[in-house]
Short mmCIF file of C-alpha atoms in Angstrom, two decimals:
data_model
loop_
_atom_site.label_atom_id
_atom_site.label_comp_id
_atom_site.label_asym_id
_atom_site.label_seq_id
_atom_site.Cartn_x
_atom_site.Cartn_y
_atom_site.Cartn_z
CA MET A 1 -27.63 11.84 16.51
CA THR A 2 -26.56 8.21 14.79
CA THR A 3 -22.89 7.17 15.43
CA VAL A 4 -20.81 7.00 12.12
CA LYS A 5 -20.51 3.48 11.56
CA THR A 6 -18.25 2.03 8.15
CA ARG A 7 -17.02 -0.27 7.22
CA PHE A 8 -13.70 -2.36 5.46
CA ALA A 9 -14.96 -5.50 3.24
CA PRO A 10 -11.85 -6.84 0.86
CA SER A 11 -12.67 -9.91 -1.15
CA PRO A 12 -10.08 -12.78 0.02
CA THR A 13 -8.01 -13.06 -3.52
CA GLY A 14 -4.09 -12.21 -2.68
CA ARG A 15 -2.09 -9.49 -1.06
CA MET A 16 -3.69 -6.44 -0.36
CA HIS A 17 -4.06 -4.12 -3.40
CA VAL A 18 -2.75 -0.73 -2.13
CA GLY A 19 -6.51 1.08 -4.21
CA ASN A 20 -8.47 -1.62 -1.23
CA LEU A 21 -5.49 -0.60 1.88
CA ARG A 22 -6.82 3.80 1.42
CA THR A 23 -10.15 2.28 1.80
CA ALA A 24 -9.54 0.78 4.63
CA LEU A 25 -7.27 3.57 5.35
CA TYR A 26 -9.92 6.38 4.97
CA SER A 27 -13.30 3.64 6.03
CA TYR A 28 -10.57 3.77 8.98
CA LEU A 29 -10.19 7.50 9.57
CA ILE A 30 -13.74 8.84 8.50
CA ALA A 31 -15.28 6.18 11.92
CA ARG A 32 -12.36 7.58 14.36
CA HIS A 33 -12.58 11.08 13.36
CA ALA A 34 -16.32 10.97 13.94
CA GLY A 35 -15.20 9.27 17.55
CA GLY A 36 -18.04 6.38 15.20
CA LYS A 37 -16.92 2.85 14.82
CA PHE A 38 -15.22 0.48 11.81
CA MET A 39 -16.25 -2.72 10.78
CA LEU A 40 -14.73 -5.26 8.99
CA ARG A 41 -16.36 -8.00 6.67
CA ILE A 42 -15.13 -10.17 4.67
CA GLU A 43 -17.12 -11.00 1.09
CA ASP A 44 -16.56 -14.21 0.42
CA THR A 45 -19.25 -14.95 -2.35
CA ASP A 46 -16.49 -15.09 -5.56
CA GLN A 47 -15.98 -18.89 -4.92
CA GLU A 48 -13.57 -19.17 -7.81
CA ARG A 49 -11.16 -16.54 -6.45
CA PHE A 50 -11.46 -17.22 -3.02
CA VAL A 51 -7.82 -18.05 -1.70
CA PRO A 52 -7.62 -19.10 1.88
CA GLU A 53 -4.14 -17.50 2.91
CA ALA A 54 -5.84 -14.28 2.18
CA LEU A 55 -7.89 -13.89 4.88
CA ASP A 56 -4.13 -13.98 6.73
CA ILE A 57 -3.54 -10.75 5.01
CA ILE A 58 -6.27 -9.21 5.38
CA TYR A 59 -5.93 -9.68 9.05
CA GLN A 60 -1.94 -9.19 9.26
CA THR A 61 -2.37 -6.33 7.20
CA LEU A 62 -4.40 -4.28 9.05
CA GLU A 63 -2.89 -4.79 12.45
CA ASP A 64 0.57 -3.85 10.51
CA THR A 65 -0.73 -1.02 9.29
CA GLY A 66 -2.84 -0.16 12.92
CA LEU A 67 -6.13 0.01 11.75
CA ASP A 68 -7.78 -1.82 14.32
CA HIS A 69 -11.63 -2.71 13.68
CA ASP A 70 -14.02 -2.78 16.33
CA GLU A 71 -15.99 -5.95 14.94
CA GLY A 72 -15.64 -8.31 12.27
CA PRO A 73 -15.39 -12.07 12.73
CA ASP A 74 -12.59 -12.31 15.02
CA LYS A 75 -14.76 -9.47 17.52
CA ASP A 76 -18.34 -10.25 17.90
CA GLY A 77 -20.56 -6.48 17.25
CA GLY A 78 -23.79 -8.43 17.76
CA VAL A 79 -24.29 -8.25 13.77
CA GLY A 80 -22.86 -11.27 12.81
CA PRO A 81 -22.08 -13.48 10.87
CA TYR A 82 -18.98 -11.32 9.36
CA ILE A 83 -17.85 -13.25 6.74
CA GLN A 84 -20.58 -13.69 3.46
CA SER A 85 -20.47 -16.91 3.14
CA GLU A 86 -21.73 -18.08 6.43
CA ARG A 87 -24.34 -15.52 6.01
CA CYS A 88 -25.08 -17.64 2.72
CA LYS A 89 -25.51 -20.54 4.43
CA LEU A 90 -28.31 -18.54 7.44
CA GLY A 91 -30.13 -18.26 4.27
CA ILE A 92 -29.62 -14.30 4.21
CA TYR A 93 -29.41 -13.00 0.96
CA GLN A 94 -32.09 -15.61 -0.59
CA LYS A 95 -34.93 -14.36 1.82
CA TYR A 96 -34.22 -10.63 0.99
CA ALA A 97 -34.19 -11.56 -2.78
CA GLU A 98 -37.62 -13.27 -2.08
CA GLN A 99 -39.10 -10.62 -0.52
CA LEU A 100 -38.06 -7.82 -4.11
CA ILE A 101 -40.11 -11.26 -5.55
CA ALA A 102 -43.24 -11.11 -4.02
CA GLN A 103 -42.79 -7.32 -4.61
CA GLY A 104 -42.48 -7.12 -8.29
CA ASP A 105 -39.17 -5.74 -7.86
CA ALA A 106 -37.26 -9.23 -8.77
CA TYR A 107 -37.63 -12.65 -10.69
CA TYR A 108 -36.16 -16.19 -11.59
CA CYS A 109 -34.38 -15.83 -14.95
CA PHE A 110 -34.19 -18.74 -16.83
CA CYS A 111 -31.87 -18.14 -20.13
CA THR A 112 -28.82 -19.42 -20.79
CA LYS A 113 -25.44 -18.67 -21.21
CA GLU A 114 -25.69 -18.91 -24.66
CA ARG A 115 -28.80 -16.73 -25.45
CA LEU A 116 -27.20 -14.14 -22.82
CA GLU A 117 -24.80 -13.49 -24.96
CA GLY A 118 -26.36 -12.19 -28.05
CA LEU A 119 -28.29 -9.39 -26.07
CA LYS A 120 -27.48 -5.61 -26.96
CA ARG A 121 -28.92 -2.78 -26.90
CA THR A 122 -28.46 0.98 -28.13
CA VAL A 123 -28.47 3.63 -25.54
CA GLY A 124 -27.63 7.66 -26.12
CA GLY A 125 -26.39 6.29 -29.36
CA LYS A 126 -23.87 3.61 -27.63
CA GLU A 127 -24.11 -0.09 -27.96
CA ILE A 128 -24.47 -1.71 -24.65
CA SER A 129 -24.90 -5.52 -22.82
CA ALA A 130 -28.09 -5.89 -21.59
CA TYR A 131 -31.02 -8.04 -20.27
CA ASP A 132 -34.16 -7.86 -22.03
CA LYS A 133 -36.93 -8.16 -19.02
CA HIS A 134 -37.72 -11.96 -20.89
CA CYS A 135 -37.97 -14.18 -18.07
CA LEU A 136 -39.78 -11.51 -16.28
CA HIS A 137 -43.57 -12.48 -17.80
CA LEU A 138 -43.14 -15.96 -17.40
CA SER A 139 -46.77 -16.64 -15.49
CA LYS A 140 -46.67 -18.28 -11.80
CA GLU A 141 -46.89 -21.40 -13.17
CA GLU A 142 -43.58 -21.43 -15.99
CA ILE A 143 -42.01 -20.57 -12.93
CA GLN A 144 -42.78 -22.53 -10.89
CA ALA A 145 -42.50 -25.68 -13.55
CA LYS A 146 -38.91 -24.98 -14.23
CA LEU A 147 -37.83 -24.82 -10.53
CA ASP A 148 -39.56 -28.37 -9.39
CA ALA A 149 -37.40 -28.97 -13.10
CA GLY A 150 -34.49 -28.09 -11.68
CA VAL A 151 -34.01 -25.29 -14.24
CA PRO A 152 -30.90 -23.50 -13.40
CA HIS A 153 -31.27 -19.70 -12.74
CA VAL A 154 -30.35 -16.85 -11.41
CA ILE A 155 -33.11 -13.53 -9.18
CA ARG A 156 -32.39 -10.25 -11.26
CA PHE A 157 -33.88 -6.90 -10.24
CA ASN A 158 -36.26 -5.43 -11.67
CA MET A 159 -35.43 -1.95 -13.11
CA PRO A 160 -36.76 0.80 -14.50
CA THR A 161 -36.52 1.43 -18.61
CA GLU A 162 -38.25 5.00 -18.56
CA GLY A 163 -36.87 8.31 -16.93
CA THR A 164 -33.54 8.51 -14.90
CA THR A 165 -32.30 7.74 -11.56
CA THR A 166 -30.44 10.54 -9.18
CA PHE A 167 -27.62 9.48 -6.66
CA HIS A 168 -25.23 11.53 -4.43
CA ASP A 169 -21.57 10.84 -3.99
CA GLU A 170 -19.91 13.26 -1.18
CA ILE A 171 -16.65 13.81 -3.33
CA TYR A 172 -18.28 13.79 -7.27
CA GLY A 173 -21.46 15.67 -5.96
CA SER A 174 -25.30 14.89 -7.59
CA ILE A 175 -25.15 12.34 -10.70
CA THR A 176 -27.86 11.28 -12.92
CA VAL A 177 -28.27 8.53 -15.17
CA GLU A 178 -31.26 7.22 -17.90
CA ASN A 179 -33.05 4.50 -16.61
CA ALA A 180 -32.42 3.10 -19.70
CA GLU A 181 -28.55 2.53 -19.39
CA LEU A 182 -29.29 -0.13 -16.09
CA ASP A 183 -28.99 -3.73 -16.23
CA ASP A 184 -30.76 -5.57 -14.43
CA LEU A 185 -28.65 -7.00 -12.26
CA ILE A 186 -28.76 -10.46 -10.72
CA LEU A 187 -29.27 -11.08 -6.81
CA ILE A 188 -28.59 -14.15 -7.22
CA LYS A 189 -26.37 -16.59 -9.34
CA SER A 190 -26.91 -19.84 -10.29
CA ASP A 191 -24.98 -21.10 -7.59
CA GLY A 192 -27.05 -19.62 -4.78
CA TYR A 193 -24.95 -17.02 -3.94
CA PRO A 194 -25.47 -13.84 -3.67
CA THR A 195 -23.48 -11.66 -6.28
CA TYR A 196 -21.53 -8.98 -4.84
CA ASN A 197 -23.43 -5.64 -5.12
CA PHE A 198 -26.89 -7.80 -3.74
CA ALA A 199 -24.91 -9.31 -0.77
CA ASN A 200 -23.46 -5.38 -0.11
CA VAL A 201 -26.54 -3.44 -0.05
CA VAL A 202 -28.50 -6.14 2.48
CA ASP A 203 -25.21 -6.62 4.50
CA ASP A 204 -24.05 -2.53 4.60
CA HIS A 205 -28.20 -1.86 5.86
CA LEU A 206 -28.19 -5.27 8.09
CA MET A 207 -25.57 -3.68 10.17
CA GLY A 208 -26.16 -0.19 10.34
CA VAL A 209 -22.66 1.50 8.28
CA THR A 210 -24.03 5.04 7.41
CA HIS A 211 -21.33 5.76 5.17
CA VAL A 212 -19.49 3.42 2.22
CA VAL A 213 -16.24 3.94 0.97
CA ARG A 214 -15.17 2.85 -2.19
CA GLY A 215 -13.10 3.11 -4.97
CA ASN A 216 -14.60 5.32 -8.28
CA GLU A 217 -15.35 2.32 -10.48
CA TYR A 218 -18.49 2.31 -8.16
CA LEU A 219 -19.58 4.69 -9.22
CA SER A 220 -21.96 3.79 -12.59
CA SER A 221 -23.36 0.60 -10.39
CA THR A 222 -24.59 3.17 -7.09
CA PRO A 223 -27.68 4.20 -9.12
CA LYS A 224 -28.88 0.06 -8.93
CA TYR A 225 -27.39 0.25 -5.41
CA ASN A 226 -30.00 2.81 -4.49
CA ARG A 227 -32.83 1.37 -6.97
CA ILE A 228 -32.76 -1.55 -4.63
CA TYR A 229 -32.15 0.22 -0.81
CA GLU A 230 -35.40 1.94 -2.30
CA ALA A 231 -37.45 -1.11 -2.91
CA PHE A 232 -36.72 -2.57 0.16
CA GLY A 233 -37.83 1.32 1.81
CA TRP A 234 -34.09 0.90 2.99
CA ASP A 235 -31.85 4.60 4.12
CA VAL A 236 -29.15 5.20 1.29
CA PRO A 237 -25.66 5.36 3.30
CA VAL A 238 -23.47 8.05 2.58
CA TYR A 239 -21.45 7.84 -0.33
CA VAL A 240 -17.67 8.75 -0.09
CA HIS A 241 -15.97 7.32 -4.23
CA CYS A 242 -12.13 7.73 -3.81
CA PRO A 243 -10.29 8.66 -7.20
CA LEU A 244 -8.49 6.11 -9.01
CA ILE A 245 -4.79 5.48 -7.80
CA THR A 246 -2.82 5.50 -11.51
CA ASN A 247 0.90 4.31 -11.79
CA GLU A 248 3.57 7.75 -13.23
CA GLU A 249 2.41 7.19 -16.78
CA GLY A 250 -0.90 7.85 -15.89
CA GLN A 251 -2.01 3.92 -16.32
CA LYS A 252 -4.24 1.99 -13.16
CA LEU A 253 -2.25 0.56 -10.83
CA SER A 254 -1.54 -2.91 -11.48
CA LYS A 255 -0.37 -5.89 -10.06
CA ARG A 256 2.90 -5.75 -12.90
CA SER A 257 3.74 -2.97 -11.36
CA GLY A 258 5.56 -4.55 -8.61
CA HIS A 259 4.67 -2.46 -6.03
CA SER A 260 1.07 -2.33 -6.23
CA SER A 261 0.17 -4.51 -2.57
CA PHE A 262 0.68 -3.43 0.95
CA GLU A 263 3.12 -7.11 0.65
CA ASP A 264 5.20 -5.85 -1.98
CA LEU A 265 6.08 -2.73 -0.25
CA ILE A 266 7.02 -3.77 2.93
CA ASP A 267 9.17 -6.80 0.86
CA GLN A 268 11.10 -3.49 -1.04
CA GLY A 269 12.12 -2.31 2.44
CA TYR A 270 9.45 -0.09 2.80
CA LEU A 271 8.05 0.79 6.82
CA LYS A 272 4.85 0.31 7.33
CA GLU A 273 4.28 3.96 8.94
CA ALA A 274 5.39 5.80 5.93
CA VAL A 275 3.24 3.70 3.59
CA VAL A 276 0.30 4.43 5.18
CA ASN A 277 1.16 7.58 5.45
CA PHE A 278 2.04 8.06 1.85
CA VAL A 279 -1.47 5.92 0.80
CA ALA A 280 -3.22 8.65 3.33
CA LEU A 281 -2.53 11.60 1.16
CA LEU A 282 -2.95 9.64 -2.66
CA GLY A 283 -6.27 11.73 -2.85
CA TRP A 284 -6.45 13.54 -0.55
CA SER A 285 -4.74 16.93 0.69
CA PRO A 286 -4.65 18.16 4.72
CA ALA A 287 -4.60 21.83 4.82
CA THR A 288 -2.00 22.68 5.16
CA ASP A 289 1.57 21.92 3.19
CA ARG A 290 2.62 19.48 6.19
CA GLU A 291 2.98 16.00 4.68
CA ILE A 292 4.72 13.50 7.46
CA TYR A 293 1.61 12.09 9.67
CA SER A 294 1.84 9.67 12.41
CA LEU A 295 -2.01 7.45 11.68
CA PRO A 296 -3.25 9.79 15.14
CA GLU A 297 -2.43 12.64 13.75
CA LEU A 298 -4.29 11.80 10.62
CA VAL A 299 -7.45 10.88 13.00
CA LYS A 300 -7.42 14.32 14.53
CA ILE A 301 -7.20 16.00 10.81
CA PHE A 302 -9.01 13.57 8.42
CA ASP A 303 -11.43 15.49 6.47
CA TYR A 304 -13.33 12.84 3.11
CA HIS A 305 -14.20 16.96 1.82
CA HIS A 306 -10.74 16.88 1.36
CA ILE A 307 -10.73 14.13 -1.29
CA ASN A 308 -9.96 14.85 -4.80
CA LYS A 309 -11.96 13.77 -7.75
CA SER A 310 -8.91 13.46 -10.01
CA PRO A 311 -7.02 11.15 -10.10
CA ALA A 312 -3.64 10.09 -7.96
CA VAL A 313 -0.08 9.18 -9.13
CA PHE A 314 1.58 7.06 -6.88
CA ASP A 315 4.96 8.77 -7.03
CA MET A 316 7.09 6.19 -5.88
CA THR A 317 9.98 9.20 -5.60
CA LYS A 318 7.80 10.89 -3.17
CA LEU A 319 7.47 8.14 -1.85
CA ARG A 320 10.75 7.00 -1.27
CA TRP A 321 11.23 10.20 0.19
CA MET A 322 8.62 10.17 2.57
CA ASN A 323 10.05 6.38 3.54
CA GLY A 324 13.93 8.31 4.33
CA GLU A 325 11.74 11.11 6.58
CA TYR A 326 10.71 7.95 8.38
CA ILE A 327 14.18 6.37 8.72
CA ARG A 328 15.61 9.03 10.06
CA ALA A 329 13.33 9.74 12.83
CA LEU A 330 13.48 6.56 14.14
CA ASP A 331 15.91 5.92 17.25
CA ALA A 332 19.38 4.64 16.47
CA ASP A 333 18.12 0.93 18.52
CA ALA A 334 14.69 0.31 17.01
CA PHE A 335 16.60 1.83 12.91
CA TYR A 336 19.58 -1.04 13.58
CA GLN A 337 16.80 -4.17 14.86
CA LEU A 338 14.81 -3.61 11.26
CA ALA A 339 17.84 -3.12 9.54
CA LYS A 340 20.06 -5.49 11.14
CA PRO A 341 18.22 -8.34 8.22
CA TRP A 342 19.82 -6.26 5.40
CA LEU A 343 22.99 -5.84 7.10
CA GLN A 344 23.45 -9.18 8.02
CA LYS A 345 22.61 -10.28 4.05
CA TYR A 346 24.64 -7.27 2.16
CA VAL A 347 27.89 -7.60 4.76
CA SER A 348 29.72 -10.32 4.88
CA GLY A 349 32.79 -9.21 7.12
CA PRO A 350 33.05 -10.04 10.59
CA TYR A 351 31.71 -6.53 11.27
CA ASP A 352 30.59 -4.53 13.76
CA LEU A 353 26.73 -3.72 12.63
CA ARG A 354 25.67 -2.13 14.59
CA LYS A 355 28.08 0.60 14.30
CA ILE A 356 27.43 0.50 10.43
CA SER A 357 23.92 0.81 11.32
CA ASP A 358 24.57 4.15 13.29
CA MET A 359 26.75 5.18 10.07
CA VAL A 360 24.20 4.52 7.07
CA GLN A 361 20.88 5.38 8.78
CA PRO A 362 20.96 8.72 8.22
CA ARG A 363 21.91 8.00 4.35
CA ILE A 364 19.16 5.71 2.91
CA GLN A 365 16.07 6.04 2.41
CA ILE A 366 14.16 2.22 1.91
CA PHE A 367 16.10 -1.11 3.43
CA PRO A 368 18.14 -1.97 -0.11
CA ASP A 369 19.85 1.36 -0.35
CA ILE A 370 22.54 -0.15 2.10
CA GLU A 371 23.48 -2.20 -0.94
CA GLU A 372 25.40 0.55 -1.93
CA GLN A 373 26.46 2.06 1.35
CA VAL A 374 28.72 -1.32 2.38
CA ASP A 375 29.43 -2.67 -0.26
CA PHE A 376 33.67 -1.71 -0.01
CA PHE A 377 33.38 -3.77 3.51
CA ASN A 378 33.47 -7.03 1.90
CA ALA A 379 35.55 -6.14 -0.47
CA VAL A 380 37.22 -2.98 -2.31
CA PRO A 381 35.68 -2.61 -5.94
CA ASP A 382 38.03 -1.71 -8.51
CA TYR A 383 39.17 1.56 -8.48
CA ASP A 384 40.65 4.28 -11.15
CA VAL A 385 43.84 5.83 -9.25
CA ASP A 386 42.31 8.92 -10.62
CA LEU A 387 39.69 9.15 -8.00
CA TYR A 388 42.57 10.11 -5.70
CA ASN A 389 42.97 13.31 -7.84
CA HIS A 390 40.35 15.57 -5.33
CA LYS A 391 39.90 19.23 -5.70
CA LYS A 392 38.10 20.14 -2.35
CA SER A 393 40.37 18.39 -0.30
CA LYS A 394 43.45 19.45 -2.36
CA SER A 395 44.39 16.03 -2.82
CA THR A 396 46.62 14.34 -5.38
CA ILE A 397 48.51 11.28 -6.71
CA GLU A 398 50.95 12.74 -5.70
CA THR A 399 50.43 14.23 -2.14
CA SER A 400 48.10 10.60 -1.52
CA ARG A 401 51.28 8.15 -2.56
CA THR A 402 53.23 10.35 0.12
CA ILE A 403 50.48 10.87 2.74
CA LEU A 404 49.78 6.61 3.05
CA ASN A 405 53.23 5.62 3.11
CA GLU A 406 54.06 7.94 6.03
CA THR A 407 50.94 7.61 7.82
CA LEU A 408 50.68 3.47 7.43
CA PRO A 409 53.49 3.06 10.02
CA LEU A 410 51.31 5.56 12.20
CA LEU A 411 48.50 3.55 12.25
CA GLU A 412 49.98 0.08 12.92
CA SER A 413 51.64 1.43 15.88
CA ALA A 414 48.06 3.11 17.16
CA GLU A 415 47.86 1.94 21.02
CA GLN A 416 44.08 1.96 20.31
CA PHE A 417 42.01 1.94 16.55
CA ASP A 418 39.31 3.38 17.86
CA ASN A 419 37.42 6.50 15.86
CA ASP A 420 38.22 9.23 18.55
CA THR A 421 42.27 7.92 18.62
CA LEU A 422 42.60 7.89 15.15
CA PHE A 423 41.23 11.05 14.15
CA ALA A 424 43.49 12.51 16.76
CA ILE A 425 46.62 10.77 15.77
CA LEU A 426 45.76 12.37 11.64
CA LYS A 427 45.39 15.72 12.84
CA SER A 428 48.09 15.78 14.71
CA TYR A 429 50.35 14.22 11.46
CA ALA A 430 48.15 16.66 9.65
CA ALA A 431 48.77 19.61 11.30
CA GLU A 432 52.99 18.56 12.07
CA LYS A 433 53.24 18.61 7.96
CA SER A 434 51.21 20.87 6.87
CA TYR A 435 48.36 19.28 5.30
CA LYS A 436 44.42 20.52 5.98
CA VAL A 437 42.85 17.86 8.07
CA ASN A 438 40.86 16.82 4.50
CA THR A 439 43.82 16.81 2.62
CA VAL A 440 45.05 13.22 5.03
CA MET A 441 41.64 12.07 4.71
CA TRP A 442 40.91 12.00 1.46
CA PRO A 443 43.43 8.97 0.44
CA LEU A 444 42.76 7.53 3.23
CA ARG A 445 39.39 6.81 2.75
CA THR A 446 39.69 6.12 -0.43
CA ALA A 447 42.68 3.89 0.36
CA VAL A 448 40.30 1.86 2.60
CA SER A 449 36.71 1.55 0.26
CA GLY A 450 37.56 2.61 -2.72
CA LYS A 451 34.54 4.91 -3.15
CA GLN A 452 34.19 8.33 -3.46
CA ALA A 453 31.01 8.66 -1.43
CA THR A 454 31.01 6.50 1.87
CA PRO A 455 28.68 6.54 4.82
CA ALA A 456 31.15 7.58 7.46
CA GLY A 457 34.58 9.28 7.12
CA ALA A 458 37.61 7.60 6.90
CA THR A 459 38.39 6.86 10.20
CA GLY A 460 35.14 5.32 11.45
CA LEU A 461 35.48 3.04 8.10
CA MET A 462 38.62 2.19 9.29
CA GLU A 463 37.16 1.26 12.94
CA VAL A 464 34.55 -0.69 11.68
CA LEU A 465 37.26 -2.61 8.98
CA GLY A 466 39.75 -3.37 12.20
CA ARG A 467 43.63 -2.71 12.11
CA GLU A 468 44.99 -5.84 10.30
CA GLU A 469 42.85 -4.89 7.13
CA THR A 470 42.70 -1.50 7.48
CA ILE A 471 46.78 -1.95 7.46
CA ALA A 472 46.39 -4.43 4.26
CA ARG A 473 43.82 -1.98 2.08
CA ILE A 474 46.09 0.60 2.51
CA LYS A 475 48.95 -1.90 1.49
CA ALA A 476 47.42 -2.43 -1.40
CA ALA A 477 46.76 1.32 -2.46
CA LEU A 478 50.02 1.94 -2.48
CA GLN A 479 50.62 -1.18 -5.42
CA LYS A 480 47.85 -0.07 -7.19
CA LEU A 481 49.61 3.75 -7.34
CA GLY A 482 52.61 2.37 -7.77
#
């Protein structure tokens, strides 16, 4: 039985797009689920778009997401090099292109850019840009003379012009196209580098790739790939084309959205584990209604036959919810280490950040949410005194004024200024004055925070603020109440 082998073959052109991450994830899951191998290959033949630092981004993203590869540029599995530009230097692609020329399946093309721009033909009632096989009919002598003269050229594949080509995709089923629609694609560019299409076919075969995972935008190219496979007499891999990822307006997810890459999402305060979980569900559905899965759990249950055909919507509301679930599942120490840079950014006073961390953990979905939860620690915001009127706690402006005046000396003289001590003092006061505890706590919480919603109750906030700051805020509140 053939061992399943998948590959992730990104082009180093910038940050890791969510679509590329999904391709890597599905490739990884297919391989791991089948006990197979997951390979990393770097496709850098498009030298104009090559970004050197993008190589580091690829490695870092795979490490951050836990998608460990079995072989690649840094892990020799015996079928390297794993970087296409290095394979170019070995003449691998040129050798196979020349084999196709010798077979009559490819040919040299010397046409200028100006000539190519004017080529059109009508297929099935629509006009398409397509090469007219002009150079296919050059004699061997004409070809050699042009090569000897150094005339710029490419190598093209000789596609059939009649009949149809049918291929099978695991998600979209069997698809048939008219051969008249298949342009004579370029195999080797004028700079000597292979095209993405040709290098993919050659490398996937030589490296033993059995399953090819990619976006459905490549469906239209697949018949051309298969024609090349057939020309060499090679086995065609299993194709798994994934649906388009769109934004909430139904448009293709682009860099302009501000959250199209893995790094964008991490910068915006999402946990890497939550992003992986979310991306796994962009076009794939498990057999149950459950939505929270760790990477090992995904490996166990992933079945690529459950990938959907219809576009997957990048739902930010769902991602925020999912991230919140992951945040709440963290132990307090782990959360604090992740939240600390954000707390330091948003809290300027000399407060115990660990205590504040414990307060906010159950209340946020992403780390930037911390700001709204803790802004009052820096300064009480301007608020309307009507905030002291609160039906649920039976608080009014009049009762609030009285409670603040009467509890102020109790707080000033408290032996200890911690949550438990303060709560006991105020609970005793409430019993003595025949108030509900909430009636006492509401004006105090309002006085020290100026907010209707806070990450902790009055005594928890006062413990973090400390005696001096708490007393100062209560006195300021009394002045505001008049």
